[in-house]
Amino acid sequence: MFHILSNAFNWRKKTQWLTLFVCGSFLIGCSSVPQAPLHSVEWQSHQQQLTDLSYYTLSGKMAYIGADDRQSLNFYWKRTPANTQLTLTTFLGQTALDLTFTNMGAKVVTYDGRTFTHPNANMLVKKLTGLSIPVKELSDWVKGMPTNADHYTVSNLNTLATLEKNVTGQDWAIQFDRYRDQISENNVNYVLPSSINMTHDDTRIKLSISKWLINQ
């Protein structure tokens, strides 16, 4: 696991109990927090605002539970019109993944300076880490957008509640558990997700977003 990218998980068997505890506690703790009260939004204008949002960063925790793998990771996500960057680090601060991608393809630079590329960001992450993460689709999902979803539902506050999407043969179900109000640098208010659950077969990914920074 992550053997191509770093030595971050060489100690995995010795600390497997700790990883399981962290992942389990993280998932249970996050799911027990009620959604913060928010004002309702107008669906069409809200989605247009999110479509126009192209300069932002967010960070938080990712819990990954698969059939053969469980990990608790920190994540950092940066979006600009030029590209998107996703960095995953272990709880010891070691970089597990440093991914940059655009609509044209994806690139990973390893801890020892090696570069790996692939036309599809999702497949590159799977190849290098063994983790099934729909990173390309996350560009819209982290904002609460159902872009090209096969099916989606809207909450009573007119925010995205759930969506279903087939991604390269994998059926993903996404649940948006909580949202938050976020003020941009230009003093514009956005309503953005702070907790997202993603499931596919035996895989479950929990994103807990602790910080948003909107640079527009």
XYZ file of N, CA and C in Angstrom:
648
model
N 0.836 -1.197 0.000
C 0.000 0.000 0.000
C 0.874 1.251 0.000
N 0.733 2.114 -0.949
C 1.520 3.333 -1.090
C 3.017 3.040 -1.228
N 3.380 1.791 -1.627
C 4.798 1.467 -1.687
C 5.512 2.247 -2.775
N 4.798 2.685 -3.807
C 5.424 3.462 -4.867
C 5.660 4.898 -4.416
N 4.775 5.409 -3.593
C 4.798 6.826 -3.271
C 5.694 7.176 -2.098
N 5.714 6.371 -1.082
C 6.511 6.709 0.093
C 6.702 5.479 0.951
N 7.464 5.653 2.028
C 7.619 4.586 3.015
C 6.666 4.783 4.181
N 5.611 5.557 3.952
C 4.735 5.969 5.043
C 4.027 4.818 5.704
N 3.849 3.684 4.985
C 3.060 2.605 5.549
C 3.879 1.339 5.774
N 5.198 1.458 5.875
C 6.021 0.289 6.158
C 5.732 -0.284 7.539
N 5.255 0.592 8.415
C 4.958 0.182 9.788
C 3.506 -0.229 9.946
N 2.811 -0.476 8.827
C 1.361 -0.640 8.863
C 0.908 -1.783 9.759
N 1.548 -2.958 9.661
C 1.097 -4.096 10.455
C 1.267 -3.834 11.943
N 2.346 -3.119 12.283
C 2.605 -2.842 13.691
C 1.584 -1.886 14.284
N 1.000 -1.044 13.433
C 0.084 -0.018 13.944
C -1.325 -0.174 13.379
N -1.646 -1.372 12.877
C -2.946 -1.569 12.250
C -4.083 -1.296 13.228
N -3.894 -1.698 14.482
C -4.945 -1.463 15.468
C -5.213 0.014 15.652
N -4.147 0.832 15.583
C -4.313 2.273 15.754
C -5.048 2.872 14.568
N -4.705 2.429 13.353
C -5.386 2.916 12.155
C -6.866 2.581 12.199
N -7.184 1.344 12.586
C -8.587 0.938 12.669
C -9.324 1.767 13.705
N -8.661 2.009 14.841
C -9.298 2.806 15.887
C -9.557 4.222 15.412
N -8.552 4.832 14.759
C -8.705 6.202 14.271
C -9.813 6.294 13.245
N -9.828 5.353 12.274
C -10.862 5.367 11.231
C -12.241 5.184 11.828
N -12.365 4.187 12.723
C -13.674 3.921 13.297
C -14.178 5.068 14.132
N -13.301 5.615 14.975
C -13.697 6.741 15.812
C -14.049 7.948 14.975
N -13.298 8.164 13.910
C -13.537 9.309 13.025
C -14.900 9.202 12.365
N -15.222 8.015 11.842
C -16.504 7.833 11.168
C -17.666 7.975 12.140
N -17.540 7.352 13.305
C -18.626 7.424 14.279
C -18.794 8.840 14.796
N -17.684 9.484 15.123
C -17.748 10.841 15.659
C -18.350 11.813 14.686
N -17.948 11.738 13.417
C -18.451 12.680 12.426
C -19.925 12.468 12.154
N -20.362 11.205 12.119
C -21.748 10.941 11.772
C -22.703 11.316 12.884
N -22.182 11.500 14.122
C -23.062 11.805 15.236
C -23.301 13.295 15.409
N -22.572 14.127 14.663
C -22.718 15.574 14.795
C -23.890 16.042 13.942
N -24.896 16.727 14.513
C -26.045 17.161 13.719
C -25.675 18.261 12.743
N -26.471 18.365 11.680
C -26.242 19.422 10.694
C -26.519 20.780 11.318
N -25.601 21.712 11.089
C -25.771 23.055 11.629
C -26.944 23.742 10.948
N -27.733 24.524 11.687
C -28.854 25.240 11.065
C -28.359 26.265 10.062
N -28.983 26.293 8.896
C -28.603 27.203 7.830
C -29.849 27.824 7.228
N -29.661 28.962 6.597
C -30.737 29.542 5.810
C -30.885 28.739 4.523
N -32.056 28.744 3.946
C -32.265 28.048 2.680
C -31.675 28.870 1.537
N -31.402 28.196 0.430
C -30.867 28.863 -0.756
C -31.824 28.628 -1.919
N -31.692 29.448 -2.942
C -32.451 29.229 -4.172
C -31.601 28.339 -5.072
N -32.138 27.178 -5.443
C -31.358 26.124 -6.072
C -30.579 26.598 -7.295
N -31.252 27.234 -8.247
C -30.599 27.600 -9.500
C -29.474 28.614 -9.289
N -29.746 29.652 -8.514
C -28.712 30.667 -8.285
C -27.571 30.105 -7.436
N -27.911 29.221 -6.499
C -26.890 28.573 -5.670
C -25.954 27.731 -6.532
N -26.513 26.938 -7.439
C -25.691 26.100 -8.308
C -24.848 26.936 -9.269
N -25.401 28.042 -9.735
C -24.629 28.919 -10.611
C -23.448 29.529 -9.863
N -23.689 29.908 -8.610
C -22.605 30.452 -7.786
C -21.489 29.419 -7.615
N -21.875 28.154 -7.402
C -20.882 27.096 -7.246
C -20.142 26.825 -8.551
N -20.855 26.904 -9.670
C -20.219 26.723 -10.975
C -19.135 27.770 -11.201
N -19.407 28.993 -10.777
C -18.461 30.095 -10.962
C -17.297 30.056 -9.970
N -17.403 29.214 -8.943
C -16.364 29.135 -7.914
C -15.185 28.304 -8.433
N -14.066 28.961 -8.699
C -12.927 28.260 -9.307
C -11.602 28.503 -8.589
N -11.589 29.363 -7.570
C -10.381 29.604 -6.772
C -10.693 29.278 -5.310
N -10.239 28.130 -4.835
C -10.511 27.802 -3.436
C -9.573 26.691 -2.969
N -9.418 26.609 -1.663
C -8.705 25.504 -1.034
C -9.555 24.989 0.115
N -9.411 23.720 0.424
C -10.079 23.136 1.576
C -9.190 22.053 2.151
N -9.385 21.770 3.416
C -8.579 20.753 4.084
C -9.406 20.099 5.171
N -8.953 18.918 5.590
C -9.672 18.194 6.617
C -9.162 16.776 6.749
N -10.068 15.862 7.115
C -9.727 14.464 7.349
C -10.465 13.574 6.352
N -9.779 12.513 5.937
C -10.391 11.500 5.093
C -10.249 10.143 5.775
N -11.364 9.460 5.968
C -11.338 8.083 6.449
C -11.702 7.181 5.285
N -10.853 6.214 5.006
C -11.065 5.283 3.898
C -11.194 3.882 4.470
N -12.325 3.229 4.193
C -12.540 1.856 4.629
C -12.918 1.031 3.413
N -12.052 0.092 3.043
C -12.298 -0.808 1.930
C -12.292 -2.245 2.396
N -12.488 -3.158 1.452
C -12.528 -4.574 1.799
C -11.201 -5.040 2.391
N -10.088 -4.490 1.888
C -8.766 -4.938 2.326
C -7.902 -3.819 2.888
N -8.475 -2.652 3.083
C -7.645 -1.518 3.492
C -8.451 -0.526 4.312
N -7.824 0.005 5.350
C -8.431 1.061 6.163
C -7.352 2.096 6.466
N -7.677 3.347 6.165
C -6.708 4.409 6.376
C -7.406 5.656 6.902
N -6.683 6.377 7.752
C -7.115 7.694 8.197
C -6.062 8.689 7.727
N -6.475 9.644 6.893
C -5.536 10.543 6.238
C -5.975 11.993 6.385
N -5.018 12.892 6.373
C -5.302 14.312 6.217
C -5.326 14.620 4.727
N -6.208 15.521 4.318
C -6.217 15.891 2.911
C -6.208 17.405 2.746
N -5.588 17.823 1.643
C -5.523 19.233 1.253
C -5.909 19.294 -0.212
N -6.872 20.152 -0.536
C -7.408 20.251 -1.893
C -7.320 21.707 -2.339
N -6.676 21.931 -3.481
C -6.553 23.283 -4.018
C -7.052 23.305 -5.451
N -7.951 24.234 -5.730
C -8.553 24.350 -7.057
C -8.276 25.734 -7.635
N -7.764 25.760 -8.866
C -7.619 26.992 -9.638
C -8.135 26.703 -11.040
N -8.347 27.729 -11.863
C -8.764 27.455 -13.241
C -7.747 26.624 -14.018
N -6.482 26.652 -13.601
C -5.434 25.925 -14.327
C -5.411 24.439 -13.997
N -5.599 24.087 -12.707
C -5.525 22.680 -12.315
C -6.110 22.480 -10.925
N -6.121 21.214 -10.510
C -6.554 20.840 -9.166
C -5.449 20.026 -8.514
N -5.189 20.301 -7.244
C -4.161 19.580 -6.501
C -4.790 18.881 -5.306
N -4.455 17.601 -5.120
C -4.881 16.839 -3.950
C -3.647 16.261 -3.276
N -3.477 16.589 -1.992
C -2.378 16.040 -1.204
C -2.954 15.263 -0.032
N -2.509 14.021 0.131
C -2.905 13.189 1.257
C -1.684 12.928 2.119
N -1.831 13.099 3.435
C -0.742 12.822 4.360
C -1.237 11.918 5.470
N -0.323 11.153 6.070
C -0.671 10.289 7.182
C -0.773 11.116 8.458
N -1.227 10.466 9.541
C -1.343 11.203 10.800
C 0.025 11.494 11.404
N 1.090 10.926 10.818
C 2.456 11.265 11.222
C 3.044 12.375 10.366
N 2.252 12.887 9.405
C 2.701 13.987 8.575
C 3.446 13.586 7.320
N 3.512 12.297 7.013
C 4.212 11.831 5.821
C 3.291 11.905 4.607
N 3.813 12.373 3.477
C 3.009 12.507 2.264
C 2.751 11.143 1.647
N 1.478 10.803 1.492
C 1.086 9.547 0.859
C 0.740 9.737 -0.608
N 0.277 10.932 -0.972
C -0.096 11.205 -2.360
C 0.003 12.700 -2.618
N 0.626 13.054 -3.734
C 0.690 14.451 -4.180
C 0.277 14.459 -5.648
N -0.998 14.735 -5.888
C -1.613 14.598 -7.207
C -2.003 15.959 -7.758
N -1.694 16.185 -9.032
C -2.163 17.361 -9.757
C -2.857 16.873 -11.018
N -4.057 17.412 -11.297
C -4.756 16.949 -12.496
C -5.555 18.070 -13.143
N -5.794 17.889 -14.448
C -6.628 18.767 -15.259
C -7.548 17.879 -16.084
N -8.326 18.489 -16.966
C -9.158 17.696 -17.872
C -8.324 16.911 -18.883
N -7.063 17.270 -19.029
C -6.187 16.618 -20.006
C -5.429 15.426 -19.428
N -5.344 15.330 -18.108
C -4.608 14.224 -17.517
C -4.170 14.530 -16.100
N -3.413 13.580 -15.523
C -3.022 13.685 -14.117
C -1.549 13.361 -13.947
N -0.968 13.902 -12.872
C 0.449 13.690 -12.569
C 0.630 13.525 -11.070
N 1.460 12.568 -10.690
C 1.852 12.368 -9.303
C 3.366 12.458 -9.216
N 3.859 13.268 -8.278
C 5.289 13.362 -7.994
C 5.532 12.696 -6.646
N 6.428 11.716 -6.602
C 6.667 10.956 -5.391
C 7.660 11.660 -4.473
N 7.806 11.112 -3.284
C 8.700 11.698 -2.281
C 10.154 11.724 -2.750
N 10.525 10.807 -3.670
C 11.907 10.759 -4.147
C 12.068 11.388 -5.525
N 11.061 12.179 -5.959
C 11.195 12.945 -7.187
C 10.749 12.266 -8.460
N 10.253 11.036 -8.380
C 9.762 10.366 -9.575
C 8.394 10.918 -9.969
N 8.110 10.892 -11.269
C 6.851 11.420 -11.789
C 6.087 10.317 -12.511
N 4.789 10.214 -12.206
C 3.902 9.266 -12.869
C 2.739 10.044 -13.466
N 2.356 9.693 -14.688
C 1.253 10.380 -15.362
C 0.246 9.374 -15.892
N -0.974 9.872 -16.115
C -2.039 9.039 -16.684
C -3.117 9.974 -17.201
N -3.808 9.620 -18.291
C -4.894 10.473 -18.783
C -6.056 10.605 -17.806
N -6.206 9.619 -16.893
C -7.333 9.607 -15.963
C -6.821 9.666 -14.530
N -7.219 10.713 -13.794
C -6.744 10.893 -12.416
C -7.175 9.749 -11.513
N -8.418 9.282 -11.657
C -8.915 8.199 -10.813
C -8.074 6.936 -10.982
N -7.755 6.610 -12.236
C -6.982 5.400 -12.507
C -5.551 5.524 -12.018
N -4.993 6.731 -12.086
C -3.632 6.932 -11.592
C -3.569 6.728 -10.085
N -4.541 7.268 -9.361
C -4.586 7.085 -7.909
C -4.740 5.613 -7.559
N -5.613 4.918 -8.278
C -5.823 3.493 -8.032
C -4.550 2.699 -8.299
N -3.874 3.013 -9.383
C -2.655 2.292 -9.761
C -1.546 2.466 -8.734
N -1.391 3.677 -8.223
C -0.274 3.972 -7.331
C -0.553 3.669 -5.871
N -1.800 3.772 -5.452
C -2.121 3.622 -4.031
C -2.986 2.415 -3.715
N -3.710 1.910 -4.715
C -4.654 0.836 -4.458
C -5.998 1.317 -3.957
N -6.158 2.628 -3.755
C -7.404 3.187 -3.248
C -8.326 3.592 -4.393
N -9.598 3.267 -4.258
C -10.606 3.705 -5.226
C -11.191 5.024 -4.746
N -10.748 6.127 -5.338
C -11.225 7.461 -4.970
C -11.583 8.204 -6.255
N -12.839 8.610 -6.427
C -13.239 9.342 -7.639
C -12.812 10.806 -7.574
N -11.508 11.044 -7.654
C -10.970 12.382 -7.421
C -11.429 13.386 -8.477
N -11.561 12.938 -9.721
C -11.978 13.865 -10.773
C -13.370 14.411 -10.491
N -14.294 13.532 -10.099
C -15.666 13.947 -9.810
C -15.751 14.775 -8.533
N -14.796 14.588 -7.629
C -14.792 15.344 -6.376
C -14.664 16.843 -6.596
N -14.138 17.244 -7.741
C -14.011 18.676 -8.023
C -15.350 19.390 -7.910
N -16.415 18.716 -8.307
C -17.758 19.282 -8.181
C -18.448 18.830 -6.901
N -18.222 17.588 -6.500
C -18.899 17.073 -5.311
C -18.525 17.842 -4.052
N -17.255 18.231 -3.907
C -16.856 18.939 -2.684
C -17.559 20.282 -2.557
N -18.044 20.812 -3.689
C -18.785 22.077 -3.658
C -20.284 21.859 -3.469
N -20.733 20.604 -3.562
C -22.165 20.332 -3.448
C -22.895 20.444 -4.771
N -22.237 20.033 -5.857
C -22.825 20.099 -7.193
C -23.064 18.688 -7.735
N -24.227 18.441 -8.351
C -24.546 17.108 -8.877
C -24.207 16.943 -10.355
N -23.132 17.552 -10.802
C -22.800 17.588 -12.225
C -22.834 16.198 -12.853
N -23.677 16.036 -13.880
C -23.795 14.780 -14.630
C -24.144 13.580 -13.759
N -24.805 13.817 -12.626
C -25.223 12.706 -11.769
C -26.327 11.903 -12.449
N -26.356 10.601 -12.174
C -27.426 9.763 -12.697
C -28.737 10.040 -11.968
N -28.624 10.409 -10.700
C -29.803 10.745 -9.889
C -29.328 11.578 -8.705
N -30.149 12.542 -8.277
C -29.797 13.306 -7.082
C -31.057 13.799 -6.388
N -30.920 14.118 -5.102
C -32.019 14.671 -4.320
C -31.557 15.971 -3.678
N -32.528 16.800 -3.330
C -32.259 18.117 -2.756
C -32.870 18.181 -1.360
N -32.182 18.820 -0.429
C -32.666 18.939 0.942
C -33.753 20.003 1.037
N -34.347 20.115 2.227
C -35.373 21.139 2.431
C -34.787 22.546 2.454
N -33.450 22.644 2.478
C -32.781 23.944 2.386
C -32.315 24.235 0.962
N -32.695 23.345 0.040
C -32.335 23.475 -1.379
C -30.837 23.308 -1.637
N -30.167 22.584 -0.757
C -28.792 22.162 -1.012
C -28.814 20.708 -1.468
N -27.751 20.279 -2.116
C -27.658 18.902 -2.587
C -27.614 17.953 -1.395
N -28.520 16.964 -1.383
C -28.596 16.021 -0.265
C -27.906 14.700 -0.585
N -28.214 14.112 -1.743
C -27.608 12.850 -2.159
C -27.433 12.857 -3.671
N -26.557 11.992 -4.142
C -26.456 11.768 -5.583
C -25.947 10.359 -5.833
N -26.263 9.859 -7.018
C -25.761 8.570 -7.476
C -25.101 8.777 -8.831
N -23.935 8.169 -9.009
C -23.181 8.379 -10.236
C -22.346 7.143 -10.551
N -22.450 6.667 -11.792
C -21.585 5.594 -12.252
C -20.299 6.216 -12.796
N -19.190 5.869 -12.168
C -17.887 6.414 -12.546
C -17.019 5.267 -13.049
N -16.768 5.245 -14.342
C -15.963 4.196 -14.992
C -16.348 2.798 -14.504
N -17.660 2.539 -14.503
C -18.156 1.220 -14.141
C -18.412 1.006 -12.667
N -18.099 1.980 -11.827
C -18.339 1.877 -10.392
C -19.537 2.736 -10.007
N -20.495 2.142 -9.305
C -21.682 2.873 -8.857
C -21.404 3.503 -7.498
N -21.321 4.827 -7.484
C -21.055 5.568 -6.256
C -22.331 6.217 -5.741
N -22.514 6.148 -4.421
C -23.617 6.840 -3.745
C -23.004 7.866 -2.802
N -23.422 9.114 -2.945
C -22.834 10.215 -2.181
C -23.906 10.846 -1.306
N -23.581 11.041 -0.044
C -24.495 11.684 0.899
C -23.809 12.907 1.499
N -24.509 14.028 1.446
C -23.980 15.284 1.989
C -24.613 15.501 3.361
N -23.847 15.199 4.405
C -24.385 15.179 5.764
C -24.540 16.563 6.375
N -23.578 17.447 6.106
C -23.617 18.769 6.727
C -23.099 19.820 5.760
N -23.601 21.041 5.944
C -23.132 22.209 5.193
C -22.737 23.302 6.180
N -22.039 24.305 5.658
C -21.650 25.446 6.484
C -21.692 26.706 5.636
N -21.890 27.828 6.300
C -21.749 29.120 5.642
C -20.270 29.488 5.608
N -19.819 29.971 4.469
C -18.425 30.356 4.321
C -18.343 31.693 3.603
N -17.613 32.637 4.184
C -17.443 33.961 3.590
C -16.143 33.988 2.792
N -16.214 34.482 1.550
C -15.028 34.562 0.702
C -14.199 35.788 1.064
N -13.027 35.908 0.434
C -12.173 37.069 0.667
C -12.845 38.358 0.216
N -13.784 38.258 -0.716
C -14.526 39.430 -1.194
C -15.850 39.615 -0.462
N -15.972 38.928 0.696
C -17.135 39.080 1.567
C -18.433 38.586 0.922
N -18.322 37.526 0.131
C -19.490 36.885 -0.471
C -19.768 35.597 0.288
N -21.040 35.338 0.615
C -21.387 34.145 1.375
C -21.643 32.960 0.451
N -21.057 31.819 0.825
C -21.279 30.555 0.127
C -21.792 29.526 1.128
N -22.660 28.634 0.677
C -23.098 27.495 1.480
C -22.417 26.262 0.899
N -21.525 25.647 1.692
C -20.648 24.600 1.181
C -20.646 23.384 2.103
N -20.390 22.200 1.555
C -20.380 20.989 2.382
C -19.258 21.004 3.420
N -19.540 20.392 4.569
C -18.498 20.185 5.574
C -18.363 18.713 5.951
N -19.290 17.872 5.477
C -19.213 16.438 5.741
C -19.850 15.689 4.577
N -19.090 14.783 3.970
C -19.542 14.037 2.800
C -19.224 12.561 3.000
N -20.207 11.690 2.729
C -20.030 10.242 2.765
C -20.123 9.689 1.360
N -19.157 8.876 0.952
C -19.153 8.269 -0.373
C -19.030 6.755 -0.229
N -19.893 6.003 -0.910
C -19.856 4.551 -0.819
C -19.910 3.922 -2.199
N -19.176 2.821 -2.330
C -19.195 1.988 -3.538
C -18.867 0.563 -3.117
N -19.833 -0.350 -3.259
C -19.645 -1.738 -2.838
C -19.124 -1.778 -1.403
N -17.915 -2.343 -1.204
C -17.349 -2.460 0.142
C -16.513 -1.250 0.552
N -16.491 -0.242 -0.296
C -15.657 0.933 -0.024
C -16.489 2.073 0.544
N -15.999 2.656 1.616
C -16.637 3.834 2.197
C -15.573 4.894 2.447
N -15.866 6.112 1.999
C -14.959 7.243 2.201
C -15.720 8.348 2.918
N -15.164 8.808 4.007
C -15.766 9.894 4.774
C -14.852 11.111 4.712
N -15.379 12.224 4.200
C -14.641 13.482 4.173
C -15.212 14.419 5.227
N -14.365 14.873 6.120
C -14.747 15.888 7.093
C -13.925 17.133 6.795
N -14.584 18.155 6.250
C -13.897 19.365 5.811
C -13.887 20.368 6.961
N -12.696 20.677 7.448
C -12.579 21.571 8.601
C -12.310 23.015 8.204
N -11.797 23.223 6.994
C -11.427 24.586 6.601
C -11.657 24.811 5.114
N -12.348 25.891 4.793
C -12.496 26.392 3.432
C -11.804 27.747 3.332
N -11.176 28.009 2.190
C -10.628 29.327 1.898
C -10.982 29.653 0.458
N -11.811 30.681 0.271
C -12.284 31.061 -1.060
C -11.552 32.318 -1.488
N -10.804 32.216 -2.575
C -9.945 33.315 -3.027
C -10.591 34.115 -4.152
N -11.878 34.351 -4.078
C -12.547 35.165 -5.098
C -13.775 35.814 -4.492
